């Protein structure tokens, strides 16, 4: 079952006796378990009917004991097992899963691991309750996820702003959600969020960031590129060189893929590169500015300077990350 389906069922009070939540993306697991903890029982019912335990502190027999209890003055009881990946022999739950108590919602939070779906235990969980795998999103899916998350809260966001957030915050959905919460607290509902809102509330500069650096490359704007390099050097915590190189690599590798794609229509290129069609013109310009040989040479430079930033073949003469960045920018533009 999909994440959205599970949440919708819970909102409609369609409950299942077992929720086995597993997988790499902890955010989805936390969202489901937190919703159950906060909404299935009333505050008065929670005192006697809601139990939250942790994998390191409990064993299977104790979990089964909790799950087999009947609710007191309520229709349901909730048992949530957090960090269940720390429990040995999780499949020993099978005896309970075969005949679960319908008045119990047993929630197993099995983060960063997953069951073998070919095994009988997995199939039994799927038959008797919910077997949910929380899969990490691809980087190219993050902007759309940001758009959808803000839409649910009554906001819109411009494509460049969503891209900026996804690139700078990385793929940790919990971190992204936390920053989106900051935005929704400080920006009135119904607002279309732009890069200015992000700069004011999250601290990512709308004028001095890696996307503006990429634009400077396209325009061969040495002055602007060096301004950004100086800003990055002055603010290394917000703009670590390793993150800057990673985003630049993503940009130039997409240009190389563009060069090798036969169907260069807007729809096809957007799909192949995993970009919002809003940015198609930027990449169409980039392939004219950076020929295939130039692009390959730049990717080679990025690899070299990534190694230098990690101390490989980097003598004291090269200096700080800021000096490395300025030298790299000079070589890319020239």
XYZ file of N, CA and C in Angstrom, residues 68 94-101 128:
30
model
N -1.686 -8.532 22.837
C -2.825 -9.394 23.156
C -3.753 -8.813 24.224
N 5.591 -14.118 14.155
C 4.667 -14.827 13.267
C 3.490 -15.449 14.022
N 3.732 -15.968 15.214
C 2.643 -16.607 15.964
C 1.522 -15.620 16.269
N 1.891 -14.357 16.507
C 0.850 -13.339 16.740
C 0.226 -12.887 15.426
N 1.052 -12.720 14.407
C 0.554 -12.232 13.118
C -0.473 -13.199 12.527
N -0.321 -14.484 12.802
C -1.271 -15.468 12.285
C -2.695 -15.218 12.786
N -2.802 -14.703 14.015
C -4.125 -14.453 14.593
C -4.102 -13.165 15.417
N -3.954 -12.007 14.770
C -3.834 -10.743 15.510
C -5.159 -10.318 16.130
N -5.067 -9.569 17.206
C -6.262 -9.038 17.866
C -6.768 -7.844 17.062
N -2.366 -10.171 6.549
C -3.109 -9.867 7.778
C -3.159 -8.378 8.121
